[in-house]
Short mmCIF file of C-alpha atoms and ligand atoms in Angstrom, two decimals:
data_model
loop_
_atom_site.label_atom_id
_atom_site.label_comp_id
_atom_site.label_asym_id
_atom_site.label_seq_id
_atom_site.Cartn_x
_atom_site.Cartn_y
_atom_site.Cartn_z
CA MET B 1 0.00 0.00 0.00
CA ALA B 2 1.44 3.32 -1.03
CA THR B 3 1.88 5.68 1.88
CA ARG B 4 0.27 9.05 1.53
CA ALA B 5 2.71 11.91 1.04
CA LYS B 6 3.14 13.83 4.26
CA THR B 7 1.54 17.23 4.06
CA VAL B 8 1.67 20.17 6.40
CA PHE B 9 -0.35 23.37 6.31
CA TYR B 10 1.79 26.49 6.28
CA CYS B 11 0.75 30.05 6.94
CA GLN B 12 1.84 31.90 3.81
CA SER B 13 2.20 35.06 5.78
CA CYS B 14 4.39 34.15 8.75
CA GLY B 15 5.53 30.59 8.09
CA ALA B 16 3.84 28.95 11.08
CA ASN B 17 2.59 25.43 10.42
CA ALA B 18 -0.15 23.10 11.57
CA PRO B 19 -1.15 19.52 10.76
CA LYS B 20 -4.58 20.63 9.54
CA TRP B 21 -6.12 23.65 7.91
CA ILE B 22 -6.98 26.59 10.15
CA GLY B 23 -8.90 29.71 9.19
CA LYS B 24 -7.05 32.18 11.35
CA CYS B 25 -3.35 31.87 11.98
CA PRO B 26 -2.78 31.67 15.76
CA SER B 27 0.73 33.03 15.25
CA CYS B 28 0.25 36.16 13.17
CA GLY B 29 -3.51 36.58 13.29
CA GLU B 30 -3.99 36.65 9.50
CA TRP B 31 -7.08 35.04 8.03
CA ASN B 32 -7.19 32.40 5.36
CA THR B 33 -3.44 32.16 4.86
CA TYR B 34 -2.97 28.42 5.42
CA ALA B 35 -2.08 26.34 2.39
CA GLU B 36 -1.26 22.68 2.15
CA GLU B 37 2.31 21.81 1.19
CA VAL B 38 3.87 18.42 0.64
CA VAL B 39 6.90 17.88 2.77
CA GLN B 40 9.37 15.21 1.76
CA VAL B 41 12.26 14.73 4.04
CA ALA B 42 13.94 11.67 2.56
CA PRO B 43 16.74 12.39 0.04
CA LYS B 44 19.11 14.76 1.74
CA GLU B 45 22.25 13.66 -0.09
CA ASN B 46 22.12 16.14 -2.92
CA GLN B 47 21.80 19.25 -0.83
CA TRP B 48 24.76 21.53 -0.39
CA ARG B 49 27.63 19.33 0.90
CA THR B 50 26.88 15.91 2.36
CA ASP B 51 26.19 15.13 5.96
CA SER B 52 29.49 13.28 6.41
CA ARG B 53 31.35 16.52 5.92
CA LYS B 54 29.24 18.26 8.48
CA GLU B 55 29.93 15.62 11.11
CA SER B 56 33.63 16.34 11.05
CA LYS B 57 32.75 19.94 11.80
CA ALA B 58 30.62 19.20 14.89
CA SER B 59 31.27 22.08 17.23
CA LYS B 60 32.23 21.96 20.90
CA PRO B 61 31.87 24.66 23.51
CA ARG B 62 34.87 26.99 23.52
CA LEU B 63 35.93 29.75 25.84
CA ILE B 64 35.01 33.03 24.25
CA SER B 65 38.52 34.43 24.73
CA ASP B 66 40.00 31.40 22.95
CA ILE B 67 38.14 32.10 19.75
CA ALA B 68 40.41 33.75 17.25
CA LEU B 69 39.21 37.22 16.36
CA GLU B 70 39.00 37.10 12.61
CA THR B 71 38.36 40.44 11.13
CA SER B 72 37.76 39.28 7.60
CA PRO B 73 38.10 42.33 5.41
CA ARG B 74 34.92 43.46 3.77
CA ILE B 75 34.65 43.41 0.02
CA PRO B 76 34.61 47.01 -1.21
CA LEU B 77 31.88 47.69 -3.74
CA PRO B 78 31.96 50.12 -6.66
CA ASP B 79 28.48 51.26 -5.65
CA GLN B 80 29.09 53.67 -2.77
CA GLU B 81 25.46 53.89 -1.69
CA LEU B 82 25.01 50.12 -1.44
CA SER B 83 28.33 49.81 0.29
CA ARG B 84 27.32 52.36 2.93
CA VAL B 85 23.91 50.79 3.54
CA LEU B 86 25.61 47.44 4.09
CA GLY B 87 27.81 49.06 6.70
CA GLY B 88 30.95 49.55 4.59
CA GLY B 89 31.17 46.79 1.99
CA LEU B 90 30.05 43.20 1.73
CA VAL B 91 30.97 40.79 4.52
CA PRO B 92 32.36 37.43 3.31
CA GLY B 93 29.95 34.61 4.04
CA SER B 94 27.00 36.91 4.57
CA LEU B 95 23.50 36.25 3.30
CA THR B 96 21.67 39.40 2.24
CA LEU B 97 18.06 39.70 1.18
CA LEU B 98 16.99 42.55 -1.10
CA GLY B 99 13.24 43.11 -1.10
CA GLY B 100 11.10 45.45 -3.16
CA GLU B 101 7.99 45.73 -5.28
CA PRO B 102 8.06 44.35 -8.81
CA GLY B 103 9.62 46.73 -11.31
CA ILE B 104 11.34 48.91 -8.74
CA GLY B 105 14.83 47.97 -9.95
CA LYS B 106 16.11 45.11 -7.77
CA SER B 107 17.47 43.12 -10.70
CA THR B 108 19.01 46.26 -12.15
CA LEU B 109 20.74 47.14 -8.88
CA LEU B 110 22.32 43.74 -8.40
CA LEU B 111 23.17 43.12 -12.05
CA GLN B 112 24.84 46.49 -12.08
CA LEU B 113 26.89 45.43 -9.07
CA ALA B 114 27.72 42.09 -10.71
CA VAL B 115 29.03 43.61 -13.92
CA GLN B 116 30.87 46.49 -12.30
CA LEU B 117 32.66 44.73 -9.46
CA LYS B 118 36.21 44.22 -10.66
CA GLY B 119 38.55 41.38 -9.75
CA LYS B 120 35.90 38.95 -8.50
CA ARG B 121 34.26 35.97 -10.13
CA ILE B 122 30.53 36.51 -9.84
CA LEU B 123 27.66 34.17 -10.55
CA TYR B 124 24.31 35.79 -11.28
CA ILE B 125 21.55 33.20 -11.12
CA SER B 126 18.40 34.29 -12.86
CA GLY B 127 15.26 32.27 -12.41
CA GLU B 128 13.04 34.96 -13.87
CA GLU B 129 14.70 36.08 -17.06
CA SER B 130 16.46 34.36 -19.94
CA GLU B 131 20.17 34.79 -20.68
CA GLN B 132 19.22 37.06 -23.56
CA GLN B 133 17.14 39.30 -21.34
CA VAL B 134 19.89 39.60 -18.76
CA ARG B 135 22.41 40.34 -21.50
CA MET B 136 20.19 43.08 -22.90
CA ARG B 137 19.78 44.62 -19.47
CA ALA B 138 23.54 44.51 -18.93
CA GLU B 139 23.94 46.28 -22.27
CA ARG B 140 21.77 49.15 -21.04
CA ILE B 141 23.70 49.44 -17.82
CA GLY B 142 27.02 50.04 -19.55
CA PRO B 143 30.42 48.46 -20.00
CA GLN B 144 31.05 45.12 -18.34
CA GLN B 145 34.14 45.36 -16.21
CA GLY B 146 33.95 42.30 -14.02
CA GLU B 147 33.95 38.58 -14.57
CA CYS B 148 30.24 37.93 -14.35
CA TYR B 149 28.63 34.61 -15.24
CA ILE B 150 24.92 34.20 -15.85
CA LEU B 151 23.12 31.00 -14.99
CA THR B 152 19.45 30.50 -15.75
CA GLU B 153 18.58 27.65 -13.45
CA THR B 154 16.08 27.24 -10.64
CA THR B 155 16.86 23.88 -9.06
CA THR B 156 19.23 24.33 -6.14
CA GLN B 157 20.90 20.96 -6.66
CA GLN B 158 21.85 21.98 -10.22
CA ILE B 159 22.92 25.39 -9.02
CA PHE B 160 25.27 23.91 -6.42
CA GLN B 161 26.84 21.65 -9.04
CA GLN B 162 27.59 24.71 -11.17
CA ILE B 163 28.87 26.57 -8.15
CA GLU B 164 31.25 23.70 -7.31
CA ALA B 165 32.60 23.84 -10.85
CA LEU B 166 32.84 27.61 -11.16
CA ARG B 167 33.79 28.53 -7.57
CA PRO B 168 32.37 32.07 -7.69
CA GLU B 169 33.40 34.65 -5.12
CA LEU B 170 29.96 36.26 -5.04
CA VAL B 171 26.56 34.77 -5.81
CA VAL B 172 23.41 36.70 -6.71
CA VAL B 173 20.05 34.89 -6.79
CA ASP B 174 17.20 36.54 -8.69
CA SER B 175 14.82 35.61 -7.05
CA ILE B 176 14.45 33.35 -4.02
CA GLN B 177 10.78 32.79 -4.91
CA THR B 178 11.73 31.04 -8.16
CA LEU B 179 14.13 28.55 -6.58
CA TYR B 180 13.21 24.91 -6.24
CA SER B 181 14.86 22.24 -4.16
CA ASN B 182 13.89 18.66 -4.92
CA VAL B 183 14.09 17.82 -1.24
CA TYR B 184 10.72 19.50 -0.79
CA GLU B 185 7.82 18.59 -2.97
CA SER B 186 5.80 21.76 -2.82
CA ALA B 187 5.86 24.30 -5.65
CA PRO B 188 8.42 27.12 -5.93
CA GLY B 189 7.42 30.19 -3.95
CA THR B 190 5.75 28.26 -1.14
CA VAL B 191 6.91 28.64 2.42
CA SER B 192 8.67 25.30 2.64
CA GLN B 193 10.52 25.85 -0.66
CA ILE B 194 11.61 29.38 0.20
CA ARG B 195 12.74 28.35 3.63
CA GLY B 196 14.46 25.22 2.38
CA CYS B 197 16.30 26.92 -0.48
CA ALA B 198 17.37 29.85 1.67
CA GLY B 199 18.63 27.36 4.25
CA GLU B 200 20.75 25.58 1.66
CA LEU B 201 22.17 28.89 0.43
CA LEU B 202 22.85 29.95 3.99
CA ARG B 203 24.89 26.81 4.62
CA PHE B 204 26.75 27.34 1.38
CA ALA B 205 27.54 30.96 2.27
CA LYS B 206 28.77 30.15 5.76
CA GLU B 207 30.84 27.11 4.78
CA THR B 208 32.61 28.74 1.87
CA ALA B 209 32.67 32.35 3.11
CA THR B 210 31.04 33.40 -0.16
CA PRO B 211 28.64 36.32 0.13
CA VAL B 212 25.20 35.57 -1.29
CA LEU B 213 22.67 38.21 -2.30
CA LEU B 214 19.05 37.14 -2.64
CA ILE B 215 16.30 39.08 -4.34
CA GLY B 216 12.86 38.67 -2.76
CA HIS B 217 9.48 39.92 -3.88
CA ILE B 218 7.22 41.92 -1.70
CA THR B 219 3.53 41.46 -1.07
CA LYS B 220 0.91 44.17 -1.43
CA GLU B 221 1.16 44.84 2.27
CA GLY B 222 4.84 45.60 1.90
CA SER B 223 6.36 42.63 3.67
CA ILE B 224 8.71 40.22 2.00
CA ALA B 225 6.47 37.67 0.36
CA GLY B 226 6.39 34.29 1.91
CA PRO B 227 7.64 33.79 5.35
CA LYS B 228 9.02 36.09 7.96
CA VAL B 229 11.38 33.21 8.71
CA LEU B 230 13.45 34.39 5.78
CA GLU B 231 14.08 37.66 7.56
CA HIS B 232 15.31 35.77 10.61
CA MET B 233 17.63 33.55 8.61
CA VAL B 234 19.54 36.15 6.65
CA ASP B 235 22.16 38.51 8.04
CA THR B 236 20.92 41.61 6.31
CA VAL B 237 17.55 42.66 4.94
CA LEU B 238 17.59 45.54 2.49
CA GLN B 239 14.53 47.18 1.07
CA PHE B 240 14.41 48.99 -2.24
CA GLU B 241 11.55 51.42 -2.46
CA GLY B 242 10.24 54.43 -4.27
CA ASP B 243 7.51 55.27 -6.69
CA ARG B 244 7.83 53.49 -10.00
CA HIS B 245 6.70 56.60 -11.83
CA HIS B 246 9.40 58.76 -10.28
CA VAL B 247 13.12 58.45 -10.83
CA TYR B 248 14.19 58.28 -7.21
CA ARG B 249 14.77 55.01 -5.40
CA ILE B 250 15.69 54.54 -1.78
CA LEU B 251 17.64 51.65 -0.38
CA ARG B 252 17.19 51.02 3.34
CA ALA B 253 18.57 48.42 5.68
CA ILE B 254 15.76 46.93 7.78
CA LYS B 255 18.05 44.53 9.57
CA ASN B 256 21.82 44.45 9.54
CA ARG B 257 24.04 42.18 11.58
CA PHE B 258 27.13 44.00 10.35
CA GLY B 259 26.17 47.64 10.50
CA SER B 260 23.59 50.25 11.34
CA THR B 261 20.06 50.29 10.01
CA ALA B 262 19.97 54.08 10.00
CA GLU B 263 21.85 54.39 6.73
CA LEU B 264 20.10 55.03 3.50
CA GLY B 265 21.11 54.99 -0.14
CA ILE B 266 19.51 57.16 -2.80
CA TYR B 267 19.49 56.35 -6.50
CA GLU B 268 18.05 57.78 -9.66
CA MET B 269 16.72 55.39 -12.32
CA HIS B 270 17.95 56.40 -15.75
CA GLY B 271 17.74 54.88 -19.19
CA SER B 272 21.16 53.46 -18.50
CA GLY B 273 20.63 51.91 -15.12
CA LEU B 274 20.66 53.25 -11.60
CA ARG B 275 22.82 56.18 -10.73
CA GLU B 276 23.91 57.07 -7.21
CA VAL B 277 22.80 60.40 -5.81
CA ALA B 278 25.73 61.46 -3.73
CA ASN B 279 24.35 64.76 -2.47
CA PRO B 280 20.61 64.39 -2.12
CA SER B 281 19.78 67.25 0.21
CA ALA B 282 18.76 69.74 -2.45
CA LEU B 283 17.37 67.14 -4.81
CA LEU B 284 13.70 67.63 -4.15
CA LEU B 285 13.57 71.36 -4.07
CA SER B 286 14.22 72.45 -7.61
CA GLN B 287 10.88 73.48 -9.09
CA ARG B 288 9.61 76.03 -6.62
CA ASP B 289 7.52 79.05 -7.25
CA ALA B 290 7.31 81.70 -4.57
CA SER B 291 3.70 82.58 -5.25
CA LEU B 292 2.12 79.16 -4.77
CA SER B 293 0.22 78.34 -1.64
CA GLY B 294 0.18 74.87 -0.13
CA THR B 295 3.88 74.07 -0.16
CA ALA B 296 6.32 73.98 2.74
CA VAL B 297 9.87 72.68 2.96
CA ALA B 298 10.73 70.17 5.64
CA CYS B 299 14.23 69.56 6.90
CA THR B 300 14.29 65.83 7.54
CA MET B 301 16.98 63.32 8.35
CA GLU B 302 17.30 60.10 6.47
CA GLY B 303 19.86 57.96 8.18
CA VAL B 304 22.62 60.33 9.16
CA ARG B 305 22.12 62.74 6.30
CA PRO B 306 19.87 65.77 6.52
CA PHE B 307 17.77 66.47 3.52
CA LEU B 308 15.31 69.09 2.54
CA ILE B 309 12.15 67.99 0.94
CA GLU B 310 9.09 69.79 -0.31
CA THR B 311 5.67 68.88 1.04
CA GLN B 312 2.54 69.90 -0.82
CA ALA B 313 -1.02 70.06 0.39
CA LEU B 314 -4.27 70.81 -1.37
CA VAL B 315 -7.29 71.66 0.73
CA SER B 316 -10.60 72.13 -1.05
CA SER B 317 -14.28 71.90 -0.25
CA ALA B 318 -15.49 68.34 -0.32
CA VAL B 319 -17.37 67.61 -3.51
CA TYR B 320 -18.85 64.34 -2.34
CA GLY B 321 -20.55 63.72 0.98
CA THR B 322 -17.58 62.43 2.92
CA PRO B 323 -14.39 64.44 2.69
CA GLN B 324 -11.38 62.65 1.30
CA ARG B 325 -7.92 62.51 2.76
CA THR B 326 -5.21 61.16 0.50
CA THR B 327 -1.48 61.04 1.10
CA THR B 328 1.57 59.94 -0.83
CA GLY B 329 4.76 59.44 1.09
CA TYR B 330 3.25 60.23 4.51
CA ASP B 331 1.29 58.11 6.94
CA LEU B 332 -2.45 58.67 6.47
CA ARG B 333 -3.21 58.13 10.15
CA ARG B 334 -0.67 60.75 11.01
CA LEU B 335 -2.37 63.18 8.64
CA HIS B 336 -5.66 62.54 10.44
CA MET B 337 -3.92 63.33 13.70
CA VAL B 338 -2.40 66.52 12.33
CA LEU B 339 -5.79 67.66 11.01
CA ALA B 340 -7.40 66.92 14.37
CA VAL B 341 -4.76 69.05 16.09
CA LEU B 342 -5.43 71.90 13.68
CA GLU B 343 -9.14 71.65 14.30
CA LYS B 344 -9.02 71.35 18.06
CA ARG B 345 -6.11 73.62 18.96
CA CYS B 346 -6.25 76.25 16.27
CA GLY B 347 -9.94 76.29 15.43
CA PHE B 348 -9.54 75.59 11.71
CA LYS B 349 -12.59 73.82 10.37
CA LEU B 350 -11.28 71.18 8.06
CA GLY B 351 -14.06 68.65 8.70
CA ALA B 352 -15.84 69.46 5.43
CA LYS B 353 -12.71 69.73 3.30
CA ASP B 354 -10.85 67.31 1.08
CA VAL B 355 -7.18 67.19 1.99
CA PHE B 356 -4.56 65.84 -0.41
CA LEU B 357 -0.97 65.57 0.63
CA ASN B 358 2.07 64.82 -1.41
CA ILE B 359 5.78 64.51 -0.68
CA ALA B 360 7.96 65.50 -3.62
CA GLY B 361 9.78 62.85 -5.62
CA GLY B 362 7.57 59.95 -4.53
CA ILE B 363 9.69 59.46 -1.45
CA ARG B 364 8.27 58.05 1.76
CA VAL B 365 9.39 59.97 4.82
CA GLU B 366 9.27 58.43 8.27
CA ASP B 367 11.08 61.13 10.18
CA PRO B 368 8.47 62.78 12.47
CA ALA B 369 10.24 66.11 12.00
CA ILE B 370 8.25 66.51 8.80
CA ASP B 371 5.01 67.12 10.79
CA LEU B 372 5.53 70.83 11.16
CA ALA B 373 6.02 71.34 7.44
CA ILE B 374 2.91 69.28 6.75
CA ILE B 375 0.79 71.34 9.11
CA CYS B 376 2.09 74.55 7.53
CA ALA B 377 1.44 73.27 4.00
CA VAL B 378 -2.14 72.31 4.92
CA LEU B 379 -2.74 75.68 6.47
CA SER B 380 -1.13 77.57 3.64
CA SER B 381 -3.45 75.83 1.21
CA ALA B 382 -6.54 76.24 3.40
CA GLU B 383 -5.91 79.97 3.78
CA ASP B 384 -4.51 80.33 0.27
CA MET B 385 -1.47 82.19 1.53
CA ALA B 386 1.96 81.28 0.22
CA ILE B 387 4.81 80.56 2.60
CA ASP B 388 8.05 82.42 1.98
CA PRO B 389 10.17 79.94 -0.03
CA ALA B 390 13.23 80.82 2.07
CA CYS B 391 11.59 79.23 5.15
CA CYS B 392 11.92 75.65 6.23
CA PHE B 393 10.62 73.56 9.14
CA ALA B 394 11.84 70.81 11.42
CA GLY B 395 9.56 69.77 14.27
CA GLU B 396 7.34 66.99 15.45
CA VAL B 397 3.76 67.93 16.36
CA GLY B 398 2.24 66.44 19.50
CA LEU B 399 -1.41 65.84 20.29
CA THR B 400 -1.75 69.04 22.28
CA GLY B 401 -0.35 71.08 19.41
CA GLU B 402 3.06 71.40 21.04
CA ILE B 403 6.11 71.31 18.84
CA ARG B 404 8.52 68.68 19.98
CA PRO B 405 12.27 68.72 19.57
CA VAL B 406 13.87 66.61 16.85
CA THR B 407 17.12 64.70 16.69
CA ARG B 408 20.33 66.24 15.34
CA VAL B 409 18.91 69.70 15.08
CA GLU B 410 22.35 71.19 14.49
CA ALA B 411 22.95 69.10 11.35
CA ARG B 412 19.56 70.14 10.02
CA ILE B 413 20.12 73.81 10.66
CA ASN B 414 23.55 73.70 9.03
CA GLU B 415 22.19 71.97 5.95
CA ALA B 416 19.31 74.43 5.57
CA SER B 417 21.77 77.27 5.94
CA ARG B 418 24.13 75.74 3.39
CA LEU B 419 21.31 75.51 0.86
CA GLY B 420 20.52 79.18 1.24
CA PHE B 421 17.41 79.11 3.44
CA LYS B 422 16.91 82.24 5.48
CA ARG B 423 14.64 81.03 8.30
CA ILE B 424 14.18 77.69 10.00
CA PHE B 425 11.36 76.91 12.45
CA VAL B 426 12.34 74.46 15.16
CA SER B 427 11.02 73.48 18.58
CA ARG B 428 12.05 75.79 21.35
CA TYR B 429 12.67 72.71 23.48
CA ASN B 430 15.75 71.76 21.45
CA SER B 431 18.83 72.36 23.55
CA GLY B 432 21.66 74.61 22.54
CA LEU B 433 19.70 76.83 20.18
CA GLU B 434 21.26 80.09 21.43
CA ALA B 435 24.76 78.85 20.76
CA LEU B 436 23.69 77.69 17.31
CA ALA B 437 22.00 80.99 16.53
CA SER B 438 25.12 82.96 17.31
CA ARG B 439 27.16 80.77 14.95
CA SER B 440 24.90 80.46 11.93
CA THR B 441 23.70 82.94 9.36
CA ILE B 442 20.22 81.42 9.09
CA LYS B 443 17.55 82.89 11.37
CA ILE B 444 16.43 80.28 13.88
CA GLU B 445 12.80 80.65 14.98
CA PRO B 446 12.17 78.68 18.18
CA VAL B 447 8.47 77.87 18.55
CA GLY B 448 6.54 75.98 21.20
CA LYS B 449 3.02 75.73 19.83
CA VAL B 450 1.45 75.38 16.42
CA GLU B 451 -0.44 78.70 16.86
CA GLU B 452 2.82 80.62 17.27
CA VAL B 453 4.12 79.37 13.94
CA PHE B 454 1.11 80.75 12.09
CA GLY B 455 1.50 84.08 13.83
CA LEU B 456 5.12 84.31 12.71
CA LEU B 457 4.48 83.04 9.20
CA PHE B 458 1.46 84.98 8.11
CA ALA B 459 1.82 88.10 10.28
P1 LIG A 1 13.95 45.70 -12.68
O1 LIG A 1 15.37 45.72 -12.22
O2 LIG A 1 13.57 44.68 -13.67
O3 LIG A 1 12.95 45.59 -11.44
P2 LIG A 1 12.71 44.37 -10.45
O4 LIG A 1 13.78 43.38 -10.64
O5 LIG A 1 12.71 45.03 -9.10
O6 LIG A 1 11.36 43.84 -10.79
O7 LIG A 1 13.69 47.18 -13.22
C1 LIG A 1 12.52 47.45 -13.86
C2 LIG A 1 12.34 48.84 -14.38
O8 LIG A 1 13.48 49.64 -14.50
C3 LIG A 1 11.74 48.69 -15.73
O9 LIG A 1 10.47 49.30 -15.71
C4 LIG A 1 12.68 49.36 -16.65
C5 LIG A 1 13.50 50.24 -15.77
N1 LIG A 1 14.88 50.42 -16.23
C6 LIG A 1 15.33 51.67 -16.55
O10 LIG A 1 14.60 52.67 -16.48
N2 LIG A 1 16.64 51.83 -16.95
C7 LIG A 1 17.49 50.78 -17.03
O11 LIG A 1 18.66 50.95 -17.38
C8 LIG A 1 17.01 49.48 -16.69
C9 LIG A 1 17.91 48.29 -16.78
C10 LIG A 1 15.70 49.34 -16.29
MG1 LIG A 2 13.63 41.44 -11.44
#
């Protein structure tokens, strides 16, 4: 009698499993995410390296001071932005996951790295595109300087055979969702396949000290599709984001075992690949007109770099019954909060108005210091009074309408001053403002409440 294949139900959202189907995942709380997957645990022998090898490497407890301190030098990358986000180059033996929406430029970013990194043998594994397609993309990107091999293969066992033969010094996998290991019987892209394949690549990376970069797709909700377990397995999780219709792309580290997650890389997508933006602070300010109401410039920090960004608001009478609030690049719930503060503390009646908010360049800003500029842009549009284009703002707005201090206020003020702004509004609760004011040419306006700002702006 043939035995039934063993199946397990996996939550496609968080990777939890159960022997039978469940409607609501007890682990992550998502509904209807369980799917049946066949798990086959028998033939292990054609995974990366055989078990016999591993046995000889069985580890014993060792005194921490006895462990040799190996500072393996990082691999410098030609792409300065990527290098900085990784914490100063690529660590040998590291497993990095690059996530992003389809079409944002993940393949372009890593292919660009593969063809431009000199003096290394690189294997670019493409499970999504043909050799021809990859070649054509490489042609757009520019001259090939490195030794980059392309492999269009999706079965991990085949991939490892090729890796053994080629011995690459860097491996790129585009994408983890297309890989298939014949140890697991479920289809590519399912939780057990993704987890299994990533596990095999992880062992390969650690045993051979070869860095591996994985591309991963993102779901509508913005998390890396498939399991969260992937995020726990890898050393670094990078996210590539931006608006597909704009040229700017932002690379963030969400997790980094070898560096900070505060760093950020900025790129521009051109006809010939991605170009680094080395000095982004003035990038999003170019097309300004002094006479337009509804715009305000925020001085935000992304990572450790200050950058000035234009916020735009449009407030108009609601045409339909319920007023609309729409934002791009800013949290909608935060906009609701800001509008409530305006209504309650300053007496502006925005309840019957549509409010549209836009951050220039399609960039998403998480720094709360942008609040003050948002509030000023909304008000400027509501009152139809333009804000002096030489003014900028850096302050978080609290529920009582107070303006809270922001981090690294000195760096922000210096940057605004360097770019030729004449006035900057900051919280009066920031320390050391007097000393700063005596040193800088820009006029610092310390404010404590939202009402004060309007008095100073539109007096
Ligand atoms: P791609 O790297 O394929 O995105 P992903 O791998 O994240 O799905 O990039 C897709 C977009 O980038 C595509 O719409 C075309 C555009 N593009 C350029 O504008 N310039 C270029 O040089 C390249 C290679 C792509
Ligand atoms: Mg791609």
